[in-house]
Coordinates of C-alpha atoms and ligand atoms in Angstrom, one line a residue:
M531 CA 0.2 0.0 0.3
S532 CA 3.2 2.3 -0.4
S533 CA 2.2 3.6 -3.8
S534 CA 2.8 7.4 -4.0
A535 CA -0.7 7.6 -5.4
V536 CA -1.9 6.2 -1.7
S537 CA 0.3 8.8 0.1
F538 CA -1.1 11.7 -2.1
A539 CA -4.5 10.8 -1.3
A540 CA -3.5 10.5 2.6
Q541 CA -2.1 14.1 2.7
N542 CA -5.0 15.6 0.5
H543 CA -7.9 13.8 2.3
L544 CA -9.4 16.6 3.9
R545 CA -9.4 18.6 0.8
F546 CA -11.1 15.8 -0.8
L547 CA -14.0 15.9 1.8
D548 CA -14.4 19.5 1.4
E549 CA -14.8 19.3 -2.2
L550 CA -17.0 16.4 -1.8
K551 CA -19.4 18.6 0.6
A552 CA -19.3 21.2 -2.3
F553 CA -20.7 18.3 -4.7
L554 CA -23.4 17.2 -2.1
R555 CA -24.6 20.7 -1.8
V556 CA -25.9 21.0 -5.3
P557 CA -29.8 19.0 -5.2
S558 CA -29.3 17.2 -8.3
I559 CA -32.8 15.3 -7.8
S560 CA -33.4 14.0 -11.4
T561 CA -36.9 13.3 -11.2
L562 CA -38.1 16.6 -10.0
P563 CA -38.4 19.2 -12.9
E564 CA -37.6 21.9 -10.9
H565 CA -34.1 20.8 -10.1
K566 CA -33.2 20.1 -13.9
A567 CA -30.8 23.3 -13.5
D568 CA -29.5 21.6 -10.3
C569 CA -28.5 18.4 -12.4
R570 CA -26.8 20.2 -15.0
R571 CA -24.8 22.5 -12.3
A572 CA -23.9 18.9 -11.1
A573 CA -22.6 17.5 -14.4
D574 CA -21.0 20.7 -15.1
L575 CA -19.3 20.5 -11.8
L576 CA -17.9 17.2 -12.7
A577 CA -16.7 18.0 -16.0
A578 CA -14.8 20.9 -14.5
E579 CA -13.0 18.6 -11.7
L580 CA -12.3 16.3 -14.4
K581 CA -10.4 18.8 -16.4
R582 CA -8.6 20.1 -13.5
I583 CA -7.3 17.2 -12.4
G584 CA -6.0 16.4 -16.1
M585 CA -8.6 14.1 -17.7
E586 CA -8.9 14.8 -21.4
N587 CA -11.5 15.2 -24.0
V588 CA -13.9 16.1 -21.2
R589 CA -17.4 17.0 -22.5
L590 CA -21.0 16.9 -21.5
V591 CA -22.9 14.5 -24.0
E592 CA -26.3 15.8 -23.9
T593 CA -29.5 13.3 -23.9
E594 CA -33.5 13.8 -23.6
G595 CA -32.7 14.2 -20.2
H596 CA -30.1 15.1 -18.1
P597 CA -26.7 15.1 -19.6
L598 CA -24.0 12.4 -19.4
V599 CA -20.4 13.6 -18.4
Y600 CA -17.5 11.9 -20.8
A601 CA -13.8 12.0 -20.0
D602 CA -10.5 10.1 -21.3
W603 CA -6.9 9.7 -20.7
L604 CA -5.7 7.3 -23.1
H605 CA -1.8 7.6 -23.1
A606 CA -1.0 4.1 -21.7
A607 CA 0.0 1.8 -24.5
G608 CA -2.1 0.2 -26.9
N609 CA -4.8 3.0 -26.3
T610 CA -8.1 1.8 -28.2
G611 CA -8.9 -1.7 -25.9
G612 CA -10.4 -4.7 -27.1
P613 CA -8.3 -8.1 -27.4
A614 CA -7.2 -7.6 -31.0
A615 CA -5.3 -4.5 -29.4
R616 CA -3.8 -6.8 -26.7
S617 CA -2.5 -9.6 -29.2
S618 CA -0.9 -7.5 -31.5
S619 CA 1.2 -5.1 -29.1
A620 CA 3.7 -5.5 -26.3
G621 CA 3.2 -3.6 -23.4
W622 CA -0.3 -3.2 -24.0
K623 CA -2.6 -1.7 -21.0
P624 CA -6.1 -2.4 -20.9
T625 CA -9.0 0.3 -21.1
V626 CA -11.1 0.6 -17.8
L627 CA -14.5 2.8 -18.5
F628 CA -15.7 4.1 -15.0
Y629 CA -19.1 4.8 -14.4
G630 CA -21.2 6.4 -11.7
H631 CA -24.5 8.6 -11.3
Y632 CA -24.6 12.2 -10.1
D633 CA -28.3 12.5 -9.5
V634 CA -30.2 11.7 -6.5
Q635 CA -33.4 10.7 -5.2
P636 CA -35.9 13.2 -3.6
P637 CA -34.9 13.8 0.2
D638 CA -38.4 13.4 1.7
P639 CA -39.6 12.9 4.5
L640 CA -37.6 16.2 5.0
E641 CA -38.6 16.5 9.0
E642 CA -36.9 12.9 9.6
W643 CA -33.6 14.4 8.7
I644 CA -31.5 15.4 11.8
S645 CA -29.4 17.6 9.5
P646 CA -30.5 19.1 6.2
P647 CA -30.2 16.9 3.3
F648 CA -28.2 19.5 1.3
E649 CA -26.2 20.6 3.9
P650 CA -23.4 17.8 4.2
T651 CA -22.8 17.4 7.7
E652 CA -20.1 15.1 9.6
R653 CA -21.4 13.4 12.8
N654 CA -19.8 10.2 14.6
G655 CA -17.4 9.3 11.7
N656 CA -20.0 9.6 8.8
L657 CA -20.9 12.4 6.2
Y658 CA -24.8 12.9 6.2
A659 CA -26.3 14.1 3.0
R660 CA -28.8 13.0 0.3
G661 CA -26.2 11.5 -2.2
A662 CA -23.4 10.8 0.3
V663 CA -23.2 7.1 -0.7
D664 CA -25.5 7.0 -3.5
D665 CA -23.8 7.6 -5.7
K666 CA -22.0 11.2 -5.4
G667 CA -19.5 10.0 -2.8
Q668 CA -18.6 6.9 -4.5
V669 CA -18.4 9.0 -7.5
W670 CA -16.1 11.7 -5.9
A671 CA -14.1 8.4 -4.8
Q672 CA -13.3 7.6 -8.1
V673 CA -12.7 10.7 -9.5
K674 CA -10.0 11.8 -6.4
A675 CA -8.2 8.1 -7.3
L676 CA -7.9 9.1 -10.8
E677 CA -6.6 12.5 -9.5
S678 CA -3.9 10.9 -6.8
L679 CA -2.4 8.8 -9.7
L680 CA -2.1 11.5 -12.1
A681 CA -0.8 14.0 -9.6
A682 CA 1.9 11.7 -8.0
A683 CA 2.9 9.9 -11.3
G684 CA 1.9 12.3 -14.1
A685 CA 0.5 9.5 -15.5
L686 CA -2.7 6.5 -15.2
P687 CA -1.5 2.7 -15.0
L688 CA -3.8 2.2 -17.6
N689 CA -6.3 4.1 -20.2
V690 CA -9.4 5.4 -18.6
R691 CA -12.7 6.5 -19.8
I692 CA -15.4 8.0 -17.8
L693 CA -19.1 8.0 -18.4
F694 CA -20.9 9.5 -15.7
E695 CA -25.0 9.8 -16.0
G696 CA -27.5 12.0 -14.3
E697 CA -30.8 9.6 -14.7
E698 CA -29.8 6.6 -12.8
E699 CA -32.4 7.2 -10.2
V700 CA -35.1 7.6 -12.8
G701 CA -34.4 4.6 -15.1
G702 CA -31.5 5.9 -17.1
E703 CA -32.9 6.1 -20.7
G704 CA -30.5 8.5 -21.7
I705 CA -27.4 6.3 -21.3
A706 CA -29.2 3.2 -22.4
A707 CA -29.6 4.6 -25.6
F708 CA -26.1 6.1 -26.0
V709 CA -24.8 2.8 -25.2
A710 CA -26.7 0.7 -27.5
S711 CA -25.5 3.2 -30.2
K712 CA -21.9 1.5 -29.8
P713 CA -20.3 4.7 -29.8
P714 CA -16.4 3.8 -30.9
G715 CA -15.5 6.6 -27.8
L716 CA -16.7 3.6 -25.6
K717 CA -14.1 1.1 -26.5
A718 CA -13.0 -0.7 -23.2
D719 CA -11.9 -3.7 -21.5
F720 CA -14.2 -3.8 -18.4
A721 CA -16.4 -1.3 -16.7
L722 CA -15.5 -0.1 -12.9
I723 CA -18.8 0.8 -11.1
S724 CA -18.6 2.1 -7.4
D725 CA -22.3 2.2 -6.7
T726 CA -22.7 -1.3 -4.3
E727 CA -21.8 -1.7 -0.9
L728 CA -19.8 -4.1 1.3
F729 CA -21.6 -6.8 2.7
A730 CA -20.3 -5.9 6.1
P731 CA -18.3 -2.9 7.9
G732 CA -14.5 -3.9 7.0
L733 CA -15.2 -6.9 4.7
P734 CA -14.1 -6.0 1.3
T735 CA -17.2 -7.0 -1.2
L736 CA -17.5 -7.0 -5.3
C737 CA -21.0 -7.2 -6.0
V738 CA -21.7 -10.2 -8.9
G739 CA -25.3 -9.8 -9.4
L740 CA -28.1 -7.2 -9.7
R741 CA -32.0 -7.8 -9.9
G742 CA -33.8 -6.1 -13.1
M743 CA -36.9 -4.0 -12.8
I744 CA -40.1 -2.7 -14.3
Y745 CA -41.5 0.3 -12.5
T746 CA -45.3 0.6 -13.7
E747 CA -48.5 2.9 -13.2
I748 CA -52.0 1.6 -12.6
E749 CA -54.7 4.1 -13.5
V750 CA -58.3 3.2 -13.0
R751 CA -61.1 5.2 -14.0
G752 CA -64.9 4.8 -13.2
A753 CA -67.4 7.7 -13.2
R754 CA -67.1 10.7 -15.6
T755 CA -66.3 13.0 -12.7
D756 CA -65.8 12.9 -8.8
L757 CA -69.4 12.5 -7.4
H758 CA -71.2 12.9 -4.0
S759 CA -70.5 9.8 -2.1
G760 CA -74.1 9.7 -0.6
M761 CA -76.0 10.5 -3.5
Y762 CA -74.3 7.9 -5.8
G763 CA -72.5 5.5 -3.2
G764 CA -73.3 2.0 -3.6
A765 CA -74.4 2.4 -7.7
A766 CA -71.5 4.0 -8.6
P767 CA -68.3 2.1 -9.1
N768 CA -64.9 3.4 -6.9
P769 CA -61.7 3.4 -8.7
F770 CA -59.8 3.1 -5.3
V771 CA -61.7 0.2 -4.4
A772 CA -61.2 -1.8 -7.3
L773 CA -57.6 -0.6 -7.4
T774 CA -57.0 -2.0 -4.3
Q775 CA -59.0 -5.3 -4.9
M776 CA -56.6 -5.6 -7.8
L777 CA -53.4 -4.9 -6.1
A778 CA -54.6 -7.3 -3.3
R779 CA -54.5 -10.1 -6.0
L780 CA -51.2 -9.4 -7.3
K781 CA -49.3 -11.5 -4.3
D782 CA -51.1 -14.0 -1.9
E783 CA -50.2 -14.1 1.9
D784 CA -46.9 -15.9 1.5
G785 CA -45.6 -13.0 -0.7
R786 CA -45.8 -15.3 -4.0
I787 CA -46.6 -13.1 -7.3
L788 CA -49.7 -14.6 -8.2
I789 CA -49.3 -13.3 -11.9
P790 CA -49.5 -16.6 -14.3
G791 CA -46.3 -17.7 -15.8
F792 CA -44.1 -14.8 -14.0
Y793 CA -42.0 -17.4 -12.1
D794 CA -41.2 -19.2 -15.6
G795 CA -37.5 -19.5 -16.5
I796 CA -36.0 -18.3 -13.6
I797 CA -32.1 -19.3 -13.5
P798 CA -31.7 -20.2 -9.5
P799 CA -28.4 -19.6 -8.0
S800 CA -26.0 -22.6 -8.6
T801 CA -25.5 -24.6 -5.3
E802 CA -21.8 -23.3 -4.8
E803 CA -23.1 -19.7 -4.9
L804 CA -25.9 -20.8 -2.6
A805 CA -23.2 -22.4 -0.1
A806 CA -21.0 -19.4 -0.4
W807 CA -24.1 -17.3 0.8
R808 CA -24.6 -19.6 3.6
S809 CA -21.1 -18.7 4.8
L810 CA -21.6 -14.7 4.8
P811 CA -21.8 -13.1 8.2
F812 CA -25.6 -12.6 8.1
D813 CA -28.0 -13.0 11.1
E814 CA -31.7 -12.6 9.6
E815 CA -32.9 -11.6 13.3
H816 CA -30.5 -9.3 13.6
Y817 CA -31.1 -7.3 10.0
R818 CA -34.8 -7.7 11.1
I819 CA -34.1 -5.6 13.9
T820 CA -31.3 -3.2 13.0
E821 CA -31.8 -2.7 9.3
V822 CA -36.0 -3.4 8.8
G823 CA -37.3 -2.5 12.2
S824 CA -40.6 -4.5 11.7
S825 CA -42.1 -7.1 13.9
K826 CA -41.5 -10.2 11.6
L827 CA -39.9 -10.6 8.0
V828 CA -42.3 -11.4 5.2
G829 CA -41.8 -13.6 2.1
E830 CA -41.7 -16.7 0.2
P831 CA -41.3 -19.9 2.6
G832 CA -38.6 -21.8 2.0
Y833 CA -35.9 -19.1 0.7
T834 CA -33.3 -17.2 3.4
V835 CA -33.6 -13.5 3.0
L836 CA -30.4 -13.4 0.9
E837 CA -32.3 -15.7 -1.2
R838 CA -35.3 -13.7 -1.3
T839 CA -34.0 -10.4 -2.4
W840 CA -31.0 -11.4 -4.5
A841 CA -32.2 -14.3 -6.6
R842 CA -36.1 -14.0 -6.2
P843 CA -38.6 -11.6 -8.0
S844 CA -40.5 -9.2 -5.7
L845 CA -43.3 -6.9 -6.2
D846 CA -44.1 -3.6 -4.4
V847 CA -46.3 -0.7 -4.3
H848 CA -44.9 2.9 -3.9
G849 CA -47.8 5.0 -3.8
I850 CA -51.5 5.2 -4.4
P851 CA -51.8 9.0 -5.0
G852 CA -55.3 10.3 -6.1
G853 CA -58.6 10.9 -4.3
F854 CA -58.7 13.2 -1.2
T855 CA -56.0 12.8 1.3
G856 CA -56.2 16.6 2.9
A857 CA -57.0 17.1 6.5
G858 CA -60.7 16.4 7.8
A859 CA -63.2 14.6 5.8
K860 CA -64.6 15.0 2.1
T861 CA -67.4 12.9 0.6
V862 CA -66.4 12.0 -2.7
I863 CA -66.0 9.0 -5.0
P864 CA -63.1 9.7 -6.8
A865 CA -63.2 9.8 -10.8
K866 CA -59.9 7.9 -11.0
A867 CA -57.3 6.3 -9.0
L868 CA -53.6 5.5 -9.5
A869 CA -51.0 3.0 -8.1
K870 CA -47.2 2.9 -8.7
V871 CA -45.9 -0.5 -9.0
S872 CA -42.5 -2.0 -9.4
M873 CA -41.2 -5.6 -9.6
R874 CA -37.4 -6.7 -9.1
L875 CA -36.4 -9.3 -11.8
V876 CA -33.9 -11.8 -11.3
P877 CA -31.6 -13.9 -14.2
G878 CA -34.0 -15.8 -16.8
M879 CA -36.6 -12.7 -16.4
A880 CA -36.9 -10.3 -19.5
P881 CA -38.5 -7.1 -18.9
A882 CA -40.8 -7.1 -21.7
K883 CA -42.1 -10.4 -21.3
S884 CA -42.6 -9.6 -17.6
F885 CA -44.7 -6.8 -18.0
A886 CA -46.7 -8.3 -20.6
L887 CA -47.6 -11.1 -18.4
Y888 CA -48.5 -8.5 -15.6
K889 CA -50.7 -6.0 -18.1
S890 CA -52.9 -8.8 -19.2
Y891 CA -53.6 -10.4 -15.9
V892 CA -54.2 -6.7 -14.2
E893 CA -56.7 -6.2 -17.2
K894 CA -58.0 -9.8 -16.4
I895 CA -59.1 -9.3 -12.9
A896 CA -59.8 -5.5 -13.2
P897 CA -63.5 -5.3 -11.6
D898 CA -66.8 -4.4 -13.6
G899 CA -67.6 -0.7 -14.1
V900 CA -63.6 0.5 -14.2
E901 CA -61.5 1.0 -17.1
V902 CA -57.6 0.3 -16.5
D903 CA -54.7 1.5 -18.0
V904 CA -51.1 -0.3 -17.3
R905 CA -48.1 1.8 -18.2
L906 CA -44.4 1.1 -18.4
I907 CA -42.4 3.9 -16.8
H908 CA -39.1 2.3 -17.1
S909 CA -37.2 -0.7 -17.1
G910 CA -33.7 -3.0 -16.6
D911 CA -32.4 -6.3 -17.0
P912 CA -30.9 -8.2 -14.3
C913 CA -27.5 -9.3 -14.6
L914 CA -24.7 -11.3 -13.3
V915 CA -21.3 -10.4 -13.9
P916 CA -18.3 -13.4 -15.0
V917 CA -15.6 -13.3 -12.4
D918 CA -13.3 -15.2 -14.3
N919 CA -11.5 -12.4 -15.4
P920 CA -8.0 -10.7 -14.4
Y921 CA -9.8 -7.6 -13.5
I922 CA -11.9 -9.3 -10.8
Q923 CA -8.5 -10.9 -9.6
A924 CA -6.7 -7.6 -9.7
A925 CA -9.7 -6.4 -7.5
T926 CA -9.6 -9.2 -5.3
R927 CA -5.7 -8.6 -5.1
A928 CA -5.8 -5.1 -4.3
L929 CA -9.0 -5.4 -1.8
R930 CA -6.9 -8.1 0.3
E931 CA -3.7 -5.5 0.3
V932 CA -6.4 -2.9 1.5
W933 CA -8.5 -4.4 3.7
G934 CA -6.3 -7.1 5.3
R935 CA -9.4 -9.9 4.4
D936 CA -10.4 -11.8 1.6
T937 CA -13.2 -10.3 -1.0
V938 CA -16.7 -11.7 -0.6
F939 CA -18.7 -12.0 -3.8
I940 CA -22.3 -11.1 -3.4
R941 CA -25.6 -10.2 -5.2
S942 CA -27.4 -7.4 -4.7
G943 CA -31.4 -6.4 -4.7
G944 CA -31.0 -3.4 -6.3
S945 CA -30.6 -2.2 -10.2
I946 CA -28.2 -0.8 -11.9
P947 CA -29.9 -0.4 -15.5
I948 CA -26.7 0.2 -17.4
V949 CA -24.8 -3.0 -16.0
G950 CA -26.5 -5.0 -18.3
D951 CA -26.4 -2.6 -21.3
F952 CA -22.7 -2.6 -20.7
A953 CA -22.7 -6.4 -21.5
R954 CA -24.8 -6.7 -24.1
H955 CA -23.6 -3.8 -26.2
L956 CA -20.2 -3.1 -25.5
G957 CA -19.1 -6.8 -24.7
L958 CA -17.5 -5.5 -21.2
P959 CA -17.4 -7.4 -17.8
S960 CA -18.2 -5.4 -15.0
V961 CA -16.3 -4.7 -11.4
M962 CA -18.5 -3.3 -9.0
M963 CA -16.5 -2.2 -6.2
G964 CA -18.6 -0.3 -3.9
F965 CA -18.0 0.9 -0.6
G966 CA -21.5 1.8 1.1
L967 CA -22.8 0.1 3.9
P968 CA -26.1 -1.8 4.6
D969 CA -27.3 0.8 7.1
D970 CA -26.4 3.8 5.0
N971 CA -30.0 4.7 4.6
L972 CA -29.9 4.9 0.7
H973 CA -33.3 6.6 -0.8
A974 CA -34.0 7.3 3.0
P975 CA -33.9 10.0 5.5
N976 CA -30.1 10.6 6.9
E977 CA -28.4 9.0 4.0
K978 CA -24.6 8.6 5.2
F979 CA -21.4 7.6 4.1
N980 CA -18.9 6.2 6.5
L981 CA -15.8 8.5 6.3
K982 CA -13.2 5.6 6.7
N983 CA -15.3 3.7 3.9
F984 CA -14.6 7.1 1.6
E985 CA -11.1 7.1 2.5
L986 CA -10.1 3.3 2.2
G987 CA -12.5 3.5 -1.2
I988 CA -10.0 5.6 -2.8
V989 CA -7.1 3.7 -1.5
S990 CA -9.0 0.5 -2.9
L991 CA -9.6 2.3 -6.5
I992 CA -6.2 3.6 -6.7
R993 CA -4.4 0.2 -5.9
F994 CA -6.8 -1.7 -8.1
L995 CA -6.1 0.4 -11.0
E996 CA -2.4 0.1 -10.4
E997 CA -2.9 -3.8 -10.1
A998 CA -5.0 -4.0 -13.4
G999 CA -2.4 -2.0 -15.1
K1000 CA 0.5 -4.3 -14.3
Ligands
LIG1295 N1 -26.9 2.3 -6.1 C1 -28.4 1.8 -6.3 C2 -28.7 0.1 -6.7 C3 -27.9 -0.2 -5.3 C4 -28.3 -0.3 -4.0 C5 -27.0 -1.2 -5.8 C6 -27.8 -1.1 -3.5 C7 -26.6 -2.5 -4.8 C8 -26.9 -2.1 -3.2 C9 -29.0 2.6 -7.2 O1 -28.7 4.0 -7.4 C10 -30.5 2.6 -7.4 O2 -31.1 2.7 -6.2 N2 -31.2 1.9 -8.4 C11 -32.7 2.4 -8.4 C12 -32.9 1.9 -10.2 C13 -34.0 2.0 -10.6 C14 -34.4 3.4 -10.6 C15 -33.9 1.8 -12.2 C16 -33.2 1.0 -7.6 O3 -32.7 -0.1 -7.6 O4 -34.0 1.3 -7.2
LIG1296 MN1 -26.6 4.4 -7.1
LIG1297 MN1 -30.0 5.0 -6.0

């Protein structure tokens, strides 16, 4: 761990942290139209920083939504990437494609934050802010690893391309379209993604699988207009009642999804993978108390919590907006009702097929008297990344050195839609090396990034790039 880049990072740690705070003060909430300009400000800030540290060809790539940030540094040998270059030139160095996202989730409910979401605050060894760990803090760790390498050696140990996006939290349509067009400027040998977690504090972790998802809306319409519930109640259809009846038929009491054919084709984890999961330090009761905080855990009988969240699909209702929700009472039969419903998908499931099965089931179970519209908002494929490549090996060597322990391979229940696209369109294996913790409150009030993990994350990334460039 004695590289000069590592020393540079140690000497500059306080400045790195101050800069991260400035990045976190920009409320780049991708889903809220009133924060469109803030998203661009976050992209501009990143681009300016990439220029300052010596990255080249820094530019914003416009999309239909928030811009991508591209940069590269291609002065290691064999600078175009790909197996052809590898076989034909001595001293060949691989090309890595960095990925992360500068957008964040909305901070509500605001009253539950101990310090305001966009005023980053240090408290008991953590930095609290929206985006602290998901994903601005981890993007900053990537940028600071590159800065340290460039500052200490004047060069990088391998070729680097960077593609940061600002729409990950809303489905990532812009980057998906860009990557699907296979731009020659994204030619690389592997992707490096810091947007995942350590399985436990101090335990170096590589994430090798993510669930996919379909995010949908069900709209139910009854009467032509809102009606007096005394004059019409009993004769006019109520869209909220119809909607909740339908929602209640999506899952049974055991948490099994009732959509016919939904589970067809699922590829279960191998016995080796299941055995590895069983040896992870995980206690379901501890998880229930410390992370979930409910009186019981739910879900399909016969599967452990790790299997339920990593290797089985799930279905959740996120909100049912509409009707009367103000203080007091209003006797109305609303004309329409809406529900936001998403499903997580696992290997063997395809978003288009899952959505088609779901839509036809929902249409079939719609009660009399209402019209139903089932819409897809966004979707992403599940993914499993190959682990039998030199980049994963280099990563485990670097992580063992930095953390003093062997790396565990885990999956995550969350989704990062672009990872599947990197594999499909660019042929890239992904190294998902992230430094969050299970209790970092992603998407929730009091999101945090452990300061030690920020620091060791930067060192891990530096040492990984040095190993991968050997
Ligand atoms: N970084 C998360 C995904 C994640 C969380 C991976 C925890 C591993 C561990 C990402 O920012 C995220 O929240 N993705 C969304 C994607 C969706 C909006 C398409 C998700 O999973 O809900
Ligand atoms: Mn993220
Ligand atoms: Mn997220």
